[in-house]
Tab-separated table of C-alpha atoms in Angstrom:
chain	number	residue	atom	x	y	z
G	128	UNK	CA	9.198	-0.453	15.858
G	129	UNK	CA	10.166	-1.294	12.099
G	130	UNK	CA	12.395	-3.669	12.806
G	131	UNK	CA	10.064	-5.738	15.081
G	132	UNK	CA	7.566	-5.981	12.213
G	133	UNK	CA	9.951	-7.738	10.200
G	134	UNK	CA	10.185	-11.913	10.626
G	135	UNK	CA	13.338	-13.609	11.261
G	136	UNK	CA	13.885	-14.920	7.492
G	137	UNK	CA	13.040	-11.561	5.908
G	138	UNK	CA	15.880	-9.883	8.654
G	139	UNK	CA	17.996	-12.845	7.435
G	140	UNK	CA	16.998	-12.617	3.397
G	141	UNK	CA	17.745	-8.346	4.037
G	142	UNK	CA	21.168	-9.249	5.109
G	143	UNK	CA	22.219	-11.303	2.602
G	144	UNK	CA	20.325	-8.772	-0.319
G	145	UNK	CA	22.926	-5.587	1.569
G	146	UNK	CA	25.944	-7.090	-0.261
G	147	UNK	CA	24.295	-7.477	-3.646
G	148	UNK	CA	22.448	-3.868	-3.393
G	149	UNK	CA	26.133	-2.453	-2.714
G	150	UNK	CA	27.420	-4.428	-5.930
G	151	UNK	CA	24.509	-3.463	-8.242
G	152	UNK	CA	24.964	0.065	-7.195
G	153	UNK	CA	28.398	0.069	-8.403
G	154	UNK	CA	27.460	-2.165	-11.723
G	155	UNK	CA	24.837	0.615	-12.143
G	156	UNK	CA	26.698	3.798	-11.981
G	157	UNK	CA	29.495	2.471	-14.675
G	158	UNK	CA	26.308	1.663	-17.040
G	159	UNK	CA	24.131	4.959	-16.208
G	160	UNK	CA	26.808	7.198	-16.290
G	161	UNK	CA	27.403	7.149	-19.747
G	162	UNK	CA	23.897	9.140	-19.811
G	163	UNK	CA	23.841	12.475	-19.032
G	164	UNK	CA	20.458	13.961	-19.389
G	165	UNK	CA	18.993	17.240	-19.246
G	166	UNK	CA	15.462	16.853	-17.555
G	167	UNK	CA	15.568	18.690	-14.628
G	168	UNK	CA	17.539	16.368	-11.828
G	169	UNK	CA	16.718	16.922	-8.171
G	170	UNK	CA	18.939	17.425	-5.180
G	171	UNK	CA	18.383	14.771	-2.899
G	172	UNK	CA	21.529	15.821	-0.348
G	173	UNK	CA	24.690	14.655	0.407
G	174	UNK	CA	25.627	15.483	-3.119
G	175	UNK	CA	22.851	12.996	-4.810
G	176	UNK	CA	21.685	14.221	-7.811
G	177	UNK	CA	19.756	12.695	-10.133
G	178	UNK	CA	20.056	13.342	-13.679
G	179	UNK	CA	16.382	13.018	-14.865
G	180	UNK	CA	13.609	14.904	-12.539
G	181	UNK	CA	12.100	11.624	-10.265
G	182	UNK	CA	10.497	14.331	-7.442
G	183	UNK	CA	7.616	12.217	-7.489
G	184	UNK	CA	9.464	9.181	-6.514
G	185	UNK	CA	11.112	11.119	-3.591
G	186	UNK	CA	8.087	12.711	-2.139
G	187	UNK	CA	6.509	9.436	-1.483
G	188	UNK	CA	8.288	9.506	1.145
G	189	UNK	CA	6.226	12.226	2.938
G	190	UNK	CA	3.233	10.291	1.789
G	191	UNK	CA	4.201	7.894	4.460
G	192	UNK	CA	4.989	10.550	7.156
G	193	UNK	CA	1.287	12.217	6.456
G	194	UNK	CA	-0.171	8.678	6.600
G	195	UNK	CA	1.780	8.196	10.234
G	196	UNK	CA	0.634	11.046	11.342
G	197	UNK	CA	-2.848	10.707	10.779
G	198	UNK	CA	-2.771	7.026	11.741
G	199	UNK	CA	-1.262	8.269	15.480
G	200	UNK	CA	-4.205	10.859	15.580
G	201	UNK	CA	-6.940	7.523	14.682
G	202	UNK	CA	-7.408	9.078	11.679
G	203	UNK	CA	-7.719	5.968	9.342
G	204	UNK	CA	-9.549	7.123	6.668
G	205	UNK	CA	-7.467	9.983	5.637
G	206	UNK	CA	-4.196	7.713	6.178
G	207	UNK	CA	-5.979	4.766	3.344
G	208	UNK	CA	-6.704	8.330	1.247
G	209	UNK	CA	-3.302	8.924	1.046
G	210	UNK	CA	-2.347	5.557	0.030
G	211	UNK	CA	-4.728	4.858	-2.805
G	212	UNK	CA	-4.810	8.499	-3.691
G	213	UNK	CA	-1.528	10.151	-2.741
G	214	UNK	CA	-1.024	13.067	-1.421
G	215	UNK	CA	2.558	14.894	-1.488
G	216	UNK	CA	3.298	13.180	-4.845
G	217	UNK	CA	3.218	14.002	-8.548
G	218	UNK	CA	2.598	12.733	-11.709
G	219	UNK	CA	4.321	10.209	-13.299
G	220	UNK	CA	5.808	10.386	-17.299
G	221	UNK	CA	1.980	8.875	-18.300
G	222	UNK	CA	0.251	12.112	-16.283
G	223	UNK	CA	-0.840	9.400	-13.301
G	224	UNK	CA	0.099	10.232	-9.683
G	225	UNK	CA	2.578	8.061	-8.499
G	226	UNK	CA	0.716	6.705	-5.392
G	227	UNK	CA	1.888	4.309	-2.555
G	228	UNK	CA	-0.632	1.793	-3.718
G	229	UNK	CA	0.695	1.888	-7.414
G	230	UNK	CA	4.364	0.364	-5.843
G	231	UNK	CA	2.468	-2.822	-5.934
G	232	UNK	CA	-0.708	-2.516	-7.718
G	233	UNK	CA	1.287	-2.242	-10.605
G	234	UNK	CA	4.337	-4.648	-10.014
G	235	UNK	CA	0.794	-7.126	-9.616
G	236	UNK	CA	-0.222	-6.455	-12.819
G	237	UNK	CA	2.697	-7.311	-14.629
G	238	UNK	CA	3.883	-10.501	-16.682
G	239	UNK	CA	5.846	-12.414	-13.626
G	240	UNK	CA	8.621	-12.700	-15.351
G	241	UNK	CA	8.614	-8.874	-15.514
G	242	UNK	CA	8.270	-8.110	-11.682
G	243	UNK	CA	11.686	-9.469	-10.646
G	244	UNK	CA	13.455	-11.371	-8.514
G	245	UNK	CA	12.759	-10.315	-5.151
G	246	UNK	CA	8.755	-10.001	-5.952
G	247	UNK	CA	8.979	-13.671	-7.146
G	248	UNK	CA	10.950	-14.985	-3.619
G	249	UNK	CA	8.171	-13.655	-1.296
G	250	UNK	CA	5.558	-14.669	-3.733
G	251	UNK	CA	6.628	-17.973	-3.768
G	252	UNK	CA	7.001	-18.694	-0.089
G	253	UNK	CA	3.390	-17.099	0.559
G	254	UNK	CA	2.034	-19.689	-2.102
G	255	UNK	CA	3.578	-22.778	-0.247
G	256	UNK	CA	6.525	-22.752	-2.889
G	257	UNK	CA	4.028	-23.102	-5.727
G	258	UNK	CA	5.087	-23.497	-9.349
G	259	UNK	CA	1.842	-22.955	-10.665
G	260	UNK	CA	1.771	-19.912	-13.009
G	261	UNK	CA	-2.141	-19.327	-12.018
G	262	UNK	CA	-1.887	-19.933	-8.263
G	263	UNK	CA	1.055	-17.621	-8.537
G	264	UNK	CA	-0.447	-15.074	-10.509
G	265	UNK	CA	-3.771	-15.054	-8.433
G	266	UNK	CA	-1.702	-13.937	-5.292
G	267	UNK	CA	0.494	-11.341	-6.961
G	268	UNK	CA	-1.896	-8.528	-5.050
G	269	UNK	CA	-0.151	-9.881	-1.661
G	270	UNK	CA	1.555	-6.522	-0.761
G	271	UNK	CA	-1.641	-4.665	-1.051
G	272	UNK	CA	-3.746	-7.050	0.635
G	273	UNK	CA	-1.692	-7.118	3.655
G	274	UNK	CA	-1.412	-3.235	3.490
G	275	UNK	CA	-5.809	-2.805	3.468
G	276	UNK	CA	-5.793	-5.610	5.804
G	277	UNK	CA	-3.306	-3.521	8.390
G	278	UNK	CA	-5.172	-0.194	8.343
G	279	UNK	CA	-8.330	-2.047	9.125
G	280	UNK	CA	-7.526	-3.948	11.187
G	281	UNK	CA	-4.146	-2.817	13.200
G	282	UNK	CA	-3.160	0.504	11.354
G	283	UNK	CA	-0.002	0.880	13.581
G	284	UNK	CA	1.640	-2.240	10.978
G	285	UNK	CA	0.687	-0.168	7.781
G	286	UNK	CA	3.075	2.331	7.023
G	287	UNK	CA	6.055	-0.360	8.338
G	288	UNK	CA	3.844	-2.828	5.836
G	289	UNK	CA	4.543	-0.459	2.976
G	290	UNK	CA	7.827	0.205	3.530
G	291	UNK	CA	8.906	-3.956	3.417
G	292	UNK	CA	6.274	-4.334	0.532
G	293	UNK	CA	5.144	-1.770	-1.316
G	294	UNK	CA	8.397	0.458	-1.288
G	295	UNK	CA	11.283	-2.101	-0.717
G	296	UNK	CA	10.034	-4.326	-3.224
G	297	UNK	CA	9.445	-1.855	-5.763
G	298	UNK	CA	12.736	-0.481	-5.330
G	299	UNK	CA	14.481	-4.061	-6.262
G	300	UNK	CA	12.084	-4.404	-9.313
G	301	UNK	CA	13.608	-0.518	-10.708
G	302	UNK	CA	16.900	-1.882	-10.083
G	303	UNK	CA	16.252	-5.537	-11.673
G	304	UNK	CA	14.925	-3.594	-14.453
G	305	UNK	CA	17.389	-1.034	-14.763
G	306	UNK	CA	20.384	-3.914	-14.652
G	307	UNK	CA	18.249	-5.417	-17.364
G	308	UNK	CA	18.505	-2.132	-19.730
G	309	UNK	CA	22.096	-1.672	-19.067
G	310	UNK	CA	22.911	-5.081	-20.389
G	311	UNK	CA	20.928	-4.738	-23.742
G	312	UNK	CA	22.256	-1.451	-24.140
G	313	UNK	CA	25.922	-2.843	-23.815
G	314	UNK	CA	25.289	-6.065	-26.462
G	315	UNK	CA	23.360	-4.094	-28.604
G	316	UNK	CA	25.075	-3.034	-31.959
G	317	UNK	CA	23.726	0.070	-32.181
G	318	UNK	CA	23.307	1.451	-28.317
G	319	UNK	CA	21.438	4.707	-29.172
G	320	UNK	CA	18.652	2.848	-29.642
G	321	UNK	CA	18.043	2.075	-25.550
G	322	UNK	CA	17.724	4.987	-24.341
G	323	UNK	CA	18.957	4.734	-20.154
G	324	UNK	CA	17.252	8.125	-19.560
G	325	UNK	CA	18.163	7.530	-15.946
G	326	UNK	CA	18.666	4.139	-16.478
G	327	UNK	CA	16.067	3.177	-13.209
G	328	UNK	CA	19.197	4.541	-10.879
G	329	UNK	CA	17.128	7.883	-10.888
G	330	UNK	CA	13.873	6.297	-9.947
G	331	UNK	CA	15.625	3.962	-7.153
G	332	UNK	CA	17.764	6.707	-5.330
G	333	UNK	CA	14.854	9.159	-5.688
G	334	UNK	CA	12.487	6.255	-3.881
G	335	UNK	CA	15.299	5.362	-1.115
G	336	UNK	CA	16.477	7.963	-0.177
G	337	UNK	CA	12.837	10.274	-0.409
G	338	UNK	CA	12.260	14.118	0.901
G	339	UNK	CA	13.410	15.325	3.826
G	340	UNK	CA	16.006	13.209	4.551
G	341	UNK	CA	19.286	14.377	6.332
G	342	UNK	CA	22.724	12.348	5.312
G	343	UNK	CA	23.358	9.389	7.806
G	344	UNK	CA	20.554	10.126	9.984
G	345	UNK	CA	17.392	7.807	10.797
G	346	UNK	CA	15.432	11.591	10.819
G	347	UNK	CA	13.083	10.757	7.337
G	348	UNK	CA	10.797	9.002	6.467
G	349	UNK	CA	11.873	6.501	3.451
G	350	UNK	CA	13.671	3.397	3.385
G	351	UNK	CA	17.199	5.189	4.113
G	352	UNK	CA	15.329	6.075	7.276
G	353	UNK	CA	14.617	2.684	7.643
G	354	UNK	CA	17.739	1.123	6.701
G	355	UNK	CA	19.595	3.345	9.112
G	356	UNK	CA	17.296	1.961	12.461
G	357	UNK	CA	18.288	-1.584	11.302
């Protein structure tokens, strides 16, 4: 199952990061709330709704079912389609598709001190605790690796691959980043200026909580699903 692909220090570091989610979601609904948009939110049950229109964020989510399914069925190459390609999902605000691969193809591609801290903490233990900005760097494609490296050679390990790498760690980076925006907004002296939009709390719930899924039930697909089997 999910929880037996995860290793004891990664159960252990998930723990301790439950108590500071819960904090940083209350932190981040006094900031975000002062913005009320008008962009089309989405309904994402149990009386979540966003205020900006993240639907491609959500249905990500059934990206991962669809890649299950074809994965149970040994259908490998339409499961890596979906991930480099996407399937169920849209377009982002640039016009890309928002694809399961881009979670960390493009937290790889950033400056490090851009991809936050729960990026850096895995990418430091999987580079022997390395302080080298280079060596660091060179291995920032780690969640992808191990994702190609899963559906060729065990494809049952992807899609619970994604969801600790690709999805989980994405999902700490839109916080980090939204925390970030919410603090310059509140220092600067003229606050108009940073736009929140949905301050990253749109993007987050929209990729936790995903399509499909019913209110305190393990019956999606996302990491509420996932966090609910723990």
């Amino acid at each position: 199952g999910r929880t037996m692909f995860m290793s004891d220090s990664l159960k252990t570091d998930r723990e301790r990061r439950i108590l500071s989610l819960l904090l940083s979601f209350f932190l981040f609904g006094l900031c975000v709330k002062e913005s009320v948009g008008d962009d089309g939110g989405i309904d994402l049950g149990g009386g979540v709704v966003t205020q900006t229109n993240v639907e491609h964020y959500a249905a990500l989510a059934l990206d991962l079912r669809d890649m299950e399914r074809h994965i149970q069925n040994d259908e490998i190459n339409d499961a890596t389609n979906i991930y480099m390609e996407g399937y169920n999902s849209g377009s982002d605000t640039t016009g890309s598709r928002l694809t399961l691969h881009r979670l960390s193809s493009d937290l790889a591609q950033l400056p490090l001190n851009e991809t936050g801290p729960s990026f850096l903490y895995h990418l430091y233990g999987l580079t022997t605790r390395s302080i080298d900005v280079s060596e660091l760097q060179s291995n920032a494609k780690y969640a992808d690796v191990m994702v190609r490296t899963y559906l060729t050679e065990d494809p049952s390990r992807a899609t619970n691959a994604i969801l600790v790498l690709n999805m989980w760690m994405y999902a700490m980076y839109l916080l980090h980043q939204g925390l970030d925006r919410c603090y310059k907004r509140s220092v600067a002296d003229n606050p108009d200026v940073i736009p929140l939009g949905g301050g990253g709390m749109d993007e987050f719930i929209s990729l936790w909580i995903g399509k499909e899924q019913t209110p305190g039930r393990s019956d999606g697909y996302g990491l509420y699903a996932w966090s609910q089997e723990m």
